[in-house]
């Protein structure tokens, strides 16, 4: 049984965990996804949701929030951790896949394989969605209304939180004067459909942005990063020939030939990517 451990702090942490879980299940492996925030006290969750709302309303708050962020696992009650350990033993978890470093102090408390004395502890795969360690690993962010008819606006359901919901986020198009109708992506998050149909994406260089870029072979036009880990993401994506900063693309006069070249480089790279979920499923079956 494989347990994939994510956090609801950002979709770039949570969604990359949902995707391999789906692939594993398709291949017959037993995989579960657990969100760290489900263990947090209600008062902490209330604060977390309020901070996320503030960041979404005004991204200028995000760098400050990143600097003052604390390890949420420290607020998890011992009783909740012990109950989780019992659940893992009962489900016979024999491998962990960690997407948020805040899970590591908890995973380290899992004593041994199935809780049996003297048995080896399950292996732990640490998956970095960013090119360097993000804050969670180092310490162990108003939809546009659109009046232009060619501009479309989309949003994630504002009441959705990963610690309350096992699926991909509800996603819908915002049309002024009409209620937003949210739908679930089939096997992937809804925004990925936009990414793979686009010539390029313009976004900050978060881990989820880069993964979507790679999986869809859609070049990423990168905005200013938040934090050192995203600065390294920008350096990596440009160095690999998968993306370009907005400023550099502007210097070319927004030449689409530049984007086309990046797209071909991404397609070539994607053709040789190993299937991580298949490897996990094969190991689980062996």
Tab-separated table of C-alpha atoms in Angstrom:
chain	number	residue	atom	x	y	z
A	1	UNK	CA	0.000	0.000	0.000
A	2	UNK	CA	1.428	3.371	-1.058
A	3	UNK	CA	0.571	6.541	0.873
A	4	UNK	CA	1.075	9.847	-0.995
A	5	UNK	CA	1.491	12.790	1.377
A	6	UNK	CA	0.646	16.318	0.220
A	7	UNK	CA	-0.320	19.710	1.614
A	8	UNK	CA	-3.116	22.120	0.797
A	9	UNK	CA	-0.786	25.120	1.064
A	10	UNK	CA	-0.639	25.327	-2.750
A	11	UNK	CA	-1.954	23.410	-5.745
A	12	UNK	CA	1.638	23.004	-6.894
A	13	UNK	CA	2.142	20.752	-3.876
A	14	UNK	CA	-1.202	18.932	-3.785
A	15	UNK	CA	-2.099	18.304	-7.445
A	16	UNK	CA	1.268	16.659	-8.314
A	17	UNK	CA	0.379	14.131	-5.619
A	18	UNK	CA	-3.116	13.464	-6.981
A	19	UNK	CA	-1.835	12.658	-10.464
A	20	UNK	CA	0.503	9.750	-9.648
A	21	UNK	CA	-2.172	8.381	-7.306
A	22	UNK	CA	-4.576	8.180	-10.243
A	23	UNK	CA	-1.931	6.538	-12.442
A	24	UNK	CA	-1.097	4.020	-9.719
A	25	UNK	CA	-4.749	3.031	-9.300
A	26	UNK	CA	-5.140	2.654	-13.071
A	27	UNK	CA	-2.283	0.146	-12.948
A	28	UNK	CA	-3.811	-1.841	-10.129
A	29	UNK	CA	-1.706	-0.496	-7.253
A	30	UNK	CA	-3.284	0.412	-3.926
A	31	UNK	CA	-2.557	4.110	-3.354
A	32	UNK	CA	-3.995	6.715	-1.024
A	33	UNK	CA	-3.559	10.487	-0.742
A	34	UNK	CA	-3.405	12.215	2.615
A	35	UNK	CA	-3.412	16.004	3.083
A	36	UNK	CA	-1.463	17.369	6.034
A	37	UNK	CA	-4.081	19.961	6.927
A	38	UNK	CA	-6.609	17.253	7.791
A	39	UNK	CA	-4.598	16.684	10.952
A	40	UNK	CA	-4.525	20.335	12.021
A	41	UNK	CA	-6.705	21.819	14.765
A	42	UNK	CA	-9.766	23.728	13.573
A	43	UNK	CA	-8.373	27.078	14.723
A	44	UNK	CA	-5.219	26.527	12.650
A	45	UNK	CA	-7.257	25.589	9.585
A	46	UNK	CA	-9.322	28.751	9.957
A	47	UNK	CA	-6.161	30.855	9.990
A	48	UNK	CA	-4.710	28.959	7.015
A	49	UNK	CA	-7.864	29.449	4.933
A	50	UNK	CA	-7.947	33.171	5.788
A	51	UNK	CA	-4.306	33.604	4.759
A	52	UNK	CA	-4.873	31.814	1.448
A	53	UNK	CA	-7.834	34.071	0.744
A	54	UNK	CA	-5.722	37.167	1.486
A	55	UNK	CA	-2.939	35.953	-0.828
A	56	UNK	CA	-5.392	35.304	-3.650
A	57	UNK	CA	-6.911	38.758	-3.269
A	58	UNK	CA	-3.526	40.486	-3.299
A	59	UNK	CA	-0.331	38.595	-4.178
A	60	UNK	CA	1.738	41.322	-2.512
A	61	UNK	CA	0.949	39.567	0.766
A	62	UNK	CA	2.422	36.269	-0.445
A	63	UNK	CA	6.159	37.034	0.037
A	64	UNK	CA	5.454	38.202	3.591
A	65	UNK	CA	3.419	35.096	4.284
A	66	UNK	CA	6.226	32.898	2.995
A	67	UNK	CA	8.737	34.558	5.316
A	68	UNK	CA	6.592	34.186	8.444
A	69	UNK	CA	5.295	30.681	7.638
A	70	UNK	CA	5.818	28.123	10.387
A	71	UNK	CA	5.847	24.348	10.394
A	72	UNK	CA	2.158	23.325	10.640
A	73	UNK	CA	3.046	19.793	11.701
A	74	UNK	CA	4.115	21.261	15.052
A	75	UNK	CA	0.464	22.067	15.824
A	76	UNK	CA	-0.760	18.509	15.247
A	77	UNK	CA	-1.880	16.922	18.506
A	78	UNK	CA	-0.093	13.798	19.656
A	79	UNK	CA	-3.429	12.001	19.755
A	80	UNK	CA	-3.981	12.761	16.058
A	81	UNK	CA	-0.526	11.447	15.173
A	82	UNK	CA	-1.067	8.227	17.134
A	83	UNK	CA	-4.438	7.704	15.454
A	84	UNK	CA	-2.765	8.201	12.078
A	85	UNK	CA	-0.056	5.680	12.964
A	86	UNK	CA	-2.729	3.141	13.865
A	87	UNK	CA	-4.442	3.797	10.532
A	88	UNK	CA	-1.200	3.298	8.622
A	89	UNK	CA	-0.506	0.042	10.442
A	90	UNK	CA	-4.029	-1.224	9.774
A	91	UNK	CA	-3.741	-0.342	6.092
A	92	UNK	CA	-0.261	-1.918	5.927
A	93	UNK	CA	1.440	1.093	4.377
A	94	UNK	CA	4.745	-0.084	2.926
A	95	UNK	CA	5.868	3.051	1.048
A	96	UNK	CA	5.501	6.802	1.488
A	97	UNK	CA	5.697	9.404	-1.281
A	98	UNK	CA	6.198	12.853	0.251
A	99	UNK	CA	5.421	16.075	-1.646
A	100	UNK	CA	5.515	18.400	1.382
A	101	UNK	CA	8.475	18.490	3.726
A	102	UNK	CA	6.151	19.260	6.620
A	103	UNK	CA	5.177	15.577	6.570
A	104	UNK	CA	8.701	14.348	7.293
A	105	UNK	CA	8.672	14.831	11.100
A	106	UNK	CA	5.464	12.794	11.240
A	107	UNK	CA	6.656	10.051	8.887
A	108	UNK	CA	9.820	9.681	10.959
A	109	UNK	CA	7.626	8.738	13.929
A	110	UNK	CA	6.206	5.745	12.074
A	111	UNK	CA	8.208	3.144	13.968
A	112	UNK	CA	8.608	0.249	11.591
A	113	UNK	CA	7.044	-1.784	8.831
A	114	UNK	CA	3.432	-2.466	9.875
A	115	UNK	CA	4.482	-1.555	13.400
A	116	UNK	CA	6.268	-4.883	13.910
A	117	UNK	CA	9.229	-4.791	16.285
A	118	UNK	CA	12.577	-5.096	14.543
A	119	UNK	CA	11.128	-4.776	11.050
A	120	UNK	CA	12.498	-2.291	8.535
A	121	UNK	CA	10.730	1.046	8.182
A	122	UNK	CA	8.931	1.616	4.841
A	123	UNK	CA	10.917	3.500	2.190
A	124	UNK	CA	10.153	7.203	1.776
A	125	UNK	CA	10.297	8.877	-1.650
A	126	UNK	CA	10.835	12.626	-1.273
A	127	UNK	CA	9.430	14.388	-4.347
A	128	UNK	CA	10.436	18.002	-4.944
A	129	UNK	CA	8.022	19.793	-7.263
A	130	UNK	CA	10.483	22.706	-7.360
A	131	UNK	CA	14.041	22.578	-8.687
A	132	UNK	CA	15.423	23.145	-5.172
A	133	UNK	CA	14.011	22.593	-1.714
A	134	UNK	CA	10.853	24.649	-1.126
A	135	UNK	CA	10.153	26.290	2.277
A	136	UNK	CA	8.384	23.185	3.595
A	137	UNK	CA	11.578	21.211	3.148
A	138	UNK	CA	13.911	24.026	4.237
A	139	UNK	CA	12.020	24.525	7.537
A	140	UNK	CA	12.280	20.417	8.763
A	141	UNK	CA	0.129	33.077	-2.286
A	142	UNK	CA	-9.978	38.753	-7.924
A	143	UNK	CA	-10.340	36.906	-11.015
A	144	UNK	CA	-10.368	39.381	-13.884
A	145	UNK	CA	-13.826	40.304	-15.042
A	146	UNK	CA	-12.965	40.294	-18.754
A	147	UNK	CA	-15.489	43.406	-20.859
A	148	UNK	CA	-12.618	42.134	-24.076
A	149	UNK	CA	-14.591	39.206	-25.665
A	150	UNK	CA	-11.363	37.302	-26.469
A	151	UNK	CA	-10.342	37.194	-22.791
A	152	UNK	CA	-11.598	34.262	-20.743
A	153	UNK	CA	-11.293	34.041	-16.957
A	154	UNK	CA	-11.295	30.891	-14.855
A	155	UNK	CA	-11.096	30.129	-11.154
A	156	UNK	CA	-10.918	27.318	-8.634
A	157	UNK	CA	-14.011	26.973	-6.453
A	158	UNK	CA	-13.407	29.440	-3.583
A	159	UNK	CA	-14.763	27.081	-0.942
A	160	UNK	CA	-12.541	24.170	-1.965
A	161	UNK	CA	-9.782	23.009	0.366
A	162	UNK	CA	-7.652	19.870	-0.152
A	163	UNK	CA	-8.021	18.860	3.483
A	164	UNK	CA	-11.793	18.576	3.008
A	165	UNK	CA	-11.839	16.954	-0.428
A	166	UNK	CA	-9.987	14.022	-2.003
A	167	UNK	CA	-10.427	15.037	-5.648
A	168	UNK	CA	-9.012	17.598	-8.020
A	169	UNK	CA	-10.223	21.145	-7.407
A	170	UNK	CA	-13.533	22.249	-8.946
A	171	UNK	CA	-12.701	24.539	-11.833
A	172	UNK	CA	-14.907	26.854	-13.860
A	173	UNK	CA	-15.045	29.761	-16.266
A	174	UNK	CA	-16.012	33.146	-14.843
A	175	UNK	CA	-18.552	34.976	-16.992
A	176	UNK	CA	-19.676	38.414	-15.776
A	177	UNK	CA	-23.318	38.411	-14.756
A	178	UNK	CA	-23.604	34.609	-14.737
A	179	UNK	CA	-23.100	32.062	-11.947
A	180	UNK	CA	-19.807	30.193	-12.240
A	181	UNK	CA	-20.316	26.518	-12.985
A	182	UNK	CA	-17.561	24.384	-11.544
A	183	UNK	CA	-16.613	20.963	-12.896
A	184	UNK	CA	-14.041	18.346	-11.954
A	185	UNK	CA	-11.179	17.366	-14.217
A	186	UNK	CA	-11.241	13.743	-15.414
A	187	UNK	CA	-7.936	12.227	-14.312
A	188	UNK	CA	-6.286	15.632	-14.043
A	189	UNK	CA	-6.961	19.136	-12.782
A	190	UNK	CA	-9.203	21.364	-14.894
A	191	UNK	CA	-6.586	24.040	-15.568
A	192	UNK	CA	-4.409	21.445	-17.320
A	193	UNK	CA	-6.907	21.381	-20.193
A	194	UNK	CA	-6.186	25.078	-20.705
A	195	UNK	CA	-2.434	24.555	-20.476
A	196	UNK	CA	-2.210	21.794	-23.057
A	197	UNK	CA	-4.396	23.749	-25.508
A	198	UNK	CA	-2.321	26.934	-25.160
A	199	UNK	CA	0.630	28.189	-27.179
A	200	UNK	CA	2.305	29.138	-23.901
A	201	UNK	CA	1.446	29.907	-20.295
A	202	UNK	CA	2.362	33.078	-18.410
A	203	UNK	CA	2.812	32.347	-14.730
A	204	UNK	CA	5.099	32.607	-11.749
A	205	UNK	CA	7.595	29.703	-11.680
A	206	UNK	CA	5.976	27.412	-9.123
A	207	UNK	CA	6.550	23.677	-9.157
A	208	UNK	CA	3.029	22.907	-10.411
A	209	UNK	CA	3.474	25.347	-13.309
A	210	UNK	CA	6.648	23.599	-14.402
A	211	UNK	CA	5.110	20.127	-14.154
A	212	UNK	CA	2.121	21.211	-16.250
A	213	UNK	CA	4.542	22.696	-18.761
A	214	UNK	CA	6.488	19.444	-19.020
A	215	UNK	CA	3.472	17.131	-19.195
A	216	UNK	CA	1.737	19.238	-21.843
A	217	UNK	CA	4.878	20.292	-23.769
A	218	UNK	CA	3.602	23.861	-23.414
A	219	UNK	CA	6.374	26.449	-22.901
A	220	UNK	CA	6.253	28.526	-19.730
A	221	UNK	CA	6.679	32.295	-19.902
A	222	UNK	CA	7.841	33.025	-16.374
A	223	UNK	CA	6.970	36.009	-14.210
A	224	UNK	CA	8.827	37.250	-11.135
A	225	UNK	CA	9.478	34.404	-8.666
A	226	UNK	CA	8.450	34.250	-5.031
A	227	UNK	CA	11.451	33.095	-3.040
A	228	UNK	CA	14.766	31.460	-3.771
A	229	UNK	CA	13.296	28.104	-4.769
A	230	UNK	CA	11.243	29.736	-7.533
A	231	UNK	CA	14.280	31.721	-8.676
A	232	UNK	CA	16.055	28.413	-9.167
A	233	UNK	CA	12.997	27.069	-10.998
A	234	UNK	CA	13.342	29.934	-13.475
A	235	UNK	CA	17.032	29.235	-13.958
A	236	UNK	CA	16.372	25.532	-14.460
A	237	UNK	CA	13.516	25.927	-16.950
A	238	UNK	CA	15.441	28.449	-19.034
A	239	UNK	CA	18.596	26.343	-18.875
A	240	UNK	CA	16.738	23.256	-20.113
A	241	UNK	CA	15.189	25.229	-22.957
A	242	UNK	CA	11.667	24.697	-21.635
A	243	UNK	CA	10.741	28.299	-20.849
A	244	UNK	CA	11.690	31.956	-20.973
A	245	UNK	CA	11.141	34.930	-18.713
A	246	UNK	CA	8.476	37.415	-19.737
A	247	UNK	CA	11.124	40.158	-19.922
A	248	UNK	CA	13.337	38.173	-22.282
A	249	UNK	CA	10.398	37.212	-24.507
A	250	UNK	CA	9.335	40.869	-24.620
A	251	UNK	CA	12.821	41.754	-25.878
A	252	UNK	CA	12.192	39.505	-28.912
A	253	UNK	CA	8.989	41.402	-29.695
A	254	UNK	CA	7.019	38.378	-28.405
A	255	UNK	CA	8.328	36.276	-31.263
A	256	UNK	CA	6.262	33.062	-31.563
A	257	UNK	CA	9.213	31.326	-33.217
A	258	UNK	CA	10.918	31.433	-29.820
A	259	UNK	CA	7.934	29.701	-28.244
A	260	UNK	CA	7.834	27.111	-31.019
A	261	UNK	CA	11.460	26.186	-30.382
A	262	UNK	CA	10.777	25.736	-26.668
A	263	UNK	CA	7.759	23.557	-27.496
A	264	UNK	CA	9.832	21.195	-29.637
A	265	UNK	CA	12.452	20.895	-26.890
A	266	UNK	CA	9.717	20.017	-24.381
A	267	UNK	CA	8.185	17.420	-26.711
A	268	UNK	CA	11.538	15.713	-27.153
A	269	UNK	CA	12.140	15.651	-23.408
A	270	UNK	CA	8.629	14.378	-22.604
A	271	UNK	CA	9.065	11.468	-25.001
A	272	UNK	CA	11.862	10.104	-22.818
A	273	UNK	CA	10.369	10.632	-19.373
A	274	UNK	CA	10.163	7.563	-17.107
A	275	UNK	CA	6.695	6.674	-15.826
A	276	UNK	CA	7.096	7.136	-12.067
A	277	UNK	CA	3.676	5.715	-11.236
A	278	UNK	CA	4.383	2.591	-13.274
A	279	UNK	CA	7.664	2.059	-11.441
A	280	UNK	CA	5.888	2.383	-8.091
A	281	UNK	CA	3.129	0.033	-9.179
A	282	UNK	CA	5.652	-2.579	-10.342
A	283	UNK	CA	7.529	-2.361	-7.035
A	284	UNK	CA	4.282	-2.611	-5.075
A	285	UNK	CA	3.315	-5.723	-7.026
A	286	UNK	CA	6.691	-7.414	-6.588
